[in-house]
Coordinates of N, CA, C and O in Angstrom, one line a residue:
M1 N 7.3 27.7 20.5 CA 8.0 27.0 19.5 C 9.5 26.8 19.8 O 10.1 25.8 19.6
A2 N 9.9 27.9 20.7 CA 11.3 27.8 21.2 C 11.4 26.6 22.1 O 12.5 25.9 22.1
L3 N 10.5 26.4 23.0 CA 10.6 25.3 23.9 C 10.6 24.0 23.2 O 11.2 23.0 23.6
I4 N 9.8 23.9 22.0 CA 9.8 22.6 21.3 C 11.1 22.4 20.6 O 11.7 21.3 20.6
A5 N 11.8 23.6 20.1 CA 13.1 23.3 19.5 C 14.2 22.9 20.5 O 14.9 22.1 20.2
I6 N 14.0 23.4 21.8 CA 14.9 23.0 22.8 C 14.8 21.6 23.2 O 15.7 20.9 23.2
A7 N 13.5 21.1 23.2 CA 13.3 19.7 23.6 C 13.8 18.8 22.5 O 14.2 17.7 22.8
R8 N 13.8 19.2 21.3 CA 14.1 18.4 20.1 C 15.8 18.6 19.9 O 16.2 18.0 18.9
D9 N 16.4 19.3 20.7 CA 17.8 19.7 20.5 C 18.1 20.3 19.1 O 19.0 20.1 18.4
E10 N 17.1 21.2 18.6 CA 17.2 21.9 17.4 C 17.3 23.3 17.6 O 17.4 24.1 16.8
S11 N 17.6 23.7 18.9 CA 17.7 25.2 19.2 C 19.1 25.7 18.9 O 20.0 24.9 19.1
E12 N 19.2 26.9 18.5 CA 20.6 27.6 18.3 C 21.1 28.3 19.5 O 22.1 28.8 19.4
L13 N 20.3 28.2 20.6 CA 20.8 28.9 21.8 C 21.9 28.1 22.5 O 21.8 26.9 22.5
D14 N 22.8 28.8 23.2 CA 23.8 28.0 24.0 C 23.1 27.6 25.3 O 22.0 27.9 25.6
S15 N 23.8 26.7 26.1 CA 23.2 26.1 27.3 C 22.8 27.3 28.4 O 21.9 26.9 29.0
V16 N 23.5 28.3 28.5 CA 23.1 29.3 29.4 C 21.9 30.0 28.9 O 20.9 30.3 29.9
E17 N 21.8 30.3 27.7 CA 20.5 30.9 27.2 C 19.4 30.0 27.3 O 18.2 30.3 27.7
V18 N 19.5 28.7 27.1 CA 18.5 27.6 27.3 C 18.0 27.6 28.7 O 16.9 27.6 28.9
N19 N 18.9 27.5 29.7 CA 18.6 27.4 31.0 C 17.8 28.7 31.4 O 16.7 28.6 32.1
A20 N 18.1 29.9 31.1 CA 17.4 31.0 31.4 C 16.1 31.1 30.7 O 15.1 31.5 31.4
F21 N 16.0 30.6 29.5 CA 14.6 30.7 28.9 C 13.8 29.6 29.5 O 12.6 29.9 29.6
Q22 N 14.3 28.5 29.8 CA 13.5 27.5 30.6 C 12.8 28.0 32.0 O 11.7 27.8 32.3
D23 N 13.8 28.7 32.6 CA 13.4 29.2 33.9 C 12.3 30.3 33.8 O 11.2 30.4 34.5
R24 N 12.5 31.1 32.8 CA 11.5 32.2 32.5 C 10.3 31.6 31.9 O 9.1 32.1 32.4
A25 N 10.3 30.5 31.1 CA 9.2 29.9 30.6 C 8.1 29.3 31.6 O 6.9 29.5 31.4
V26 N 8.7 28.7 32.6 CA 7.8 28.2 33.6 C 7.0 29.4 34.4 O 5.8 29.1 34.5
A27 N 7.5 30.3 34.8 CA 6.8 31.5 35.3 C 5.9 32.1 34.3 O 4.7 32.5 34.8
E28 N 6.2 32.3 33.1 CA 5.3 32.9 32.1 C 4.2 32.1 31.8 O 3.0 32.5 31.6
L29 N 4.4 30.7 31.7 CA 3.4 29.8 31.3 C 2.3 29.7 32.6 O 1.1 29.8 32.4
T30 N 2.8 29.7 33.7 CA 2.0 29.7 35.0 C 1.1 30.9 35.0 O -0.1 31.0 35.3
D31 N 1.7 32.1 34.7 CA 1.0 33.3 34.7 C -0.1 33.5 33.6 O -1.2 33.8 33.9
T32 N 0.3 32.9 32.6 CA -0.7 32.9 31.3 C -1.8 31.9 31.7 O -3.0 32.3 31.3
V33 N -1.6 30.8 32.2 CA -2.7 29.9 32.5 C -3.6 30.5 33.6 O -4.9 30.4 33.4
Q34 N -2.9 31.2 34.6 CA -3.8 31.9 35.6 C -4.7 33.0 34.9 O -5.9 33.1 35.3
R35 N -4.1 33.8 34.0 CA -5.0 34.9 33.4 C -6.0 34.2 32.5 O -7.1 34.8 32.4
L36 N -5.7 33.1 31.8 CA -6.7 32.6 30.9 C -7.9 31.9 31.8 O -9.1 32.1 31.5
Y37 N -7.6 31.4 32.9 CA -8.6 30.9 33.8 C -9.5 32.0 34.4 O -10.7 31.9 34.5
A38 N -8.9 33.1 34.8 CA -9.6 34.3 35.2 C -10.5 34.9 34.2 O -11.7 35.3 34.5
A39 N -10.0 34.9 33.0 CA -10.8 35.5 31.9 C -12.1 34.6 31.7 O -13.0 35.1 31.4
R40 N -11.7 33.3 31.7 CA -12.8 32.4 31.4 C -13.9 32.4 32.5 O -15.1 32.3 32.2
A41 N -13.4 32.6 33.8 CA -14.4 32.7 35.0 C -15.2 34.0 34.7 O -16.4 33.9 35.0
R42 N -14.6 35.1 34.2 CA -15.4 36.3 34.1 C -16.4 36.2 33.0 O -17.5 36.7 33.2
V43 N -16.2 35.4 32.0 CA -17.2 35.2 30.9 C -18.3 34.3 31.4 O -19.3 34.3 30.9
G44 N -18.0 33.4 32.3 CA -18.9 32.6 33.0 C -18.9 31.1 32.4 O -19.8 30.4 32.6
E45 N -17.8 30.8 31.7 CA -17.8 29.5 31.0 C -17.1 28.5 32.1 O -17.3 27.3 31.9
A46 N -16.6 29.0 33.2 CA -15.9 28.0 34.2 C -16.9 27.5 35.2 O -16.7 27.8 36.4
K47 N -18.0 26.9 34.8 CA -18.9 26.4 35.6 C -18.7 25.0 35.9 O -18.4 24.2 35.0
P48 N -19.0 24.5 37.1 CA -18.8 23.1 37.3 C -19.8 22.2 36.7 O -21.0 22.7 36.4
I49 N -19.6 21.1 36.3 CA -20.5 20.2 35.6 C -21.4 19.6 36.7 O -21.1 19.1 37.7
A50 N -22.8 19.8 36.3 CA -23.8 19.3 37.1 C -23.8 17.8 37.3 O -23.5 17.2 36.3
A51 N -24.1 17.3 38.5 CA -24.2 15.9 38.7 C -25.2 15.1 37.8 O -25.0 14.0 37.3
D52 N -26.2 15.8 37.4 CA -27.2 15.3 36.5 C -26.6 15.0 35.1 O -27.0 14.0 34.4
A53 N -25.7 15.9 34.7 CA -25.3 15.7 33.4 C -24.3 14.5 33.4 O -24.3 13.9 32.4
V54 N -23.6 14.2 34.3 CA -22.6 13.1 34.4 C -23.5 11.8 34.6 O -23.2 10.8 33.8
A55 N -24.6 11.8 35.3 CA -25.3 10.6 35.4 C -26.1 10.3 34.1 O -26.3 9.2 33.8
A56 N -26.5 11.3 33.4 CA -27.2 11.1 32.2 C -26.3 10.6 31.0 O -26.9 9.8 30.1
A57 N -25.1 10.8 31.2 CA -24.1 10.3 30.1 C -23.8 8.8 30.3 O -23.2 8.2 29.4
K58 N -24.1 8.2 31.4 CA -23.8 6.7 31.6 C -24.6 5.8 30.7 O -25.7 6.0 30.5
I59 N -23.9 4.9 30.1 CA -24.6 3.9 29.2 C -24.8 2.7 29.9 O -23.9 2.1 30.5
G60 N -26.0 2.1 29.7 CA -26.3 0.8 30.3 C -25.8 -0.3 29.4 O -25.5 -0.1 28.2
R61 N -25.8 -1.4 30.0 CA -25.2 -2.6 29.2 C -26.1 -3.0 28.1 O -25.7 -3.5 27.0
N62 N -27.4 -2.7 28.3 CA -28.4 -3.2 27.1 C -28.7 -2.1 26.3 O -29.5 -2.2 25.4
D63 N -28.2 -0.8 26.5 CA -28.5 0.3 25.7 C -27.6 0.1 24.3 O -26.7 -0.6 24.2
P64 N -28.2 0.8 23.3 CA -27.5 0.8 21.9 C -26.2 1.3 22.1 O -26.0 2.3 22.9
C65 N -25.2 0.8 21.4 CA -23.8 1.5 21.5 C -23.8 3.0 20.9 O -24.4 3.0 19.8
P66 N -23.1 3.8 21.6 CA -23.2 5.2 21.0 C -22.4 5.4 19.7 O -22.4 6.3 19.0
C67 N -21.7 4.3 19.3 CA -20.9 4.3 18.1 C -21.8 4.1 16.8 O -21.4 4.1 15.7
R68 N -23.1 3.8 17.2 CA -24.1 3.6 16.1 C -23.9 2.4 15.3 O -24.4 2.4 14.2
S69 N -23.3 1.3 15.9 CA -23.1 0.1 15.1 C -24.4 -0.7 15.1 O -24.6 -1.6 14.3
G70 N -25.3 -0.4 16.0 CA -26.5 -1.2 16.0 C -26.5 -2.4 17.0 O -27.5 -2.9 17.5
K71 N -25.3 -2.6 17.6 CA -25.2 -3.6 18.6 C -25.4 -3.0 20.1 O -25.4 -1.8 20.2
K72 N -25.7 -3.9 21.0 CA -25.8 -3.5 22.3 C -24.4 -3.2 22.8 O -23.5 -3.7 22.5
H73 N -24.4 -2.1 23.7 CA -23.2 -1.7 24.3 C -22.3 -2.8 24.9 O -21.1 -2.8 24.7
K74 N -22.9 -3.8 25.6 CA -22.1 -4.8 26.2 C -21.4 -5.7 25.2 O -20.5 -6.3 25.5
H75 N -21.9 -5.6 23.9 CA -21.3 -6.6 23.0 C -20.5 -5.8 21.9 O -19.8 -6.5 21.0
C76 N -20.2 -4.5 22.1 CA -19.6 -3.7 21.1 C -18.4 -3.2 21.7 O -17.3 -3.5 21.4
C77 N -18.6 -2.0 22.4 CA -17.5 -1.0 22.8 C -17.2 -1.2 24.3 O -16.5 -0.4 24.9
A78 N -17.7 -2.3 24.9 CA -17.7 -2.3 26.5 C -16.2 -2.7 26.8 O -15.5 -3.3 26.2

């Protein structure tokens, strides 16, 4: 929330405090993202997407549109 307030110029911090906060925030965010990724990998959720799943998601020109309009994909959302 403090970073948002700084970005909107709504922060009550002076420029020295803002600079120190921004420098600290980069390191803390990087560390937090790395810890979240490691925790996710331990749980087993960080698996790569199988090539079969990507190929199955492709919609053909003559297939019905996934928006369920009843039209063919090439005439609806293409």
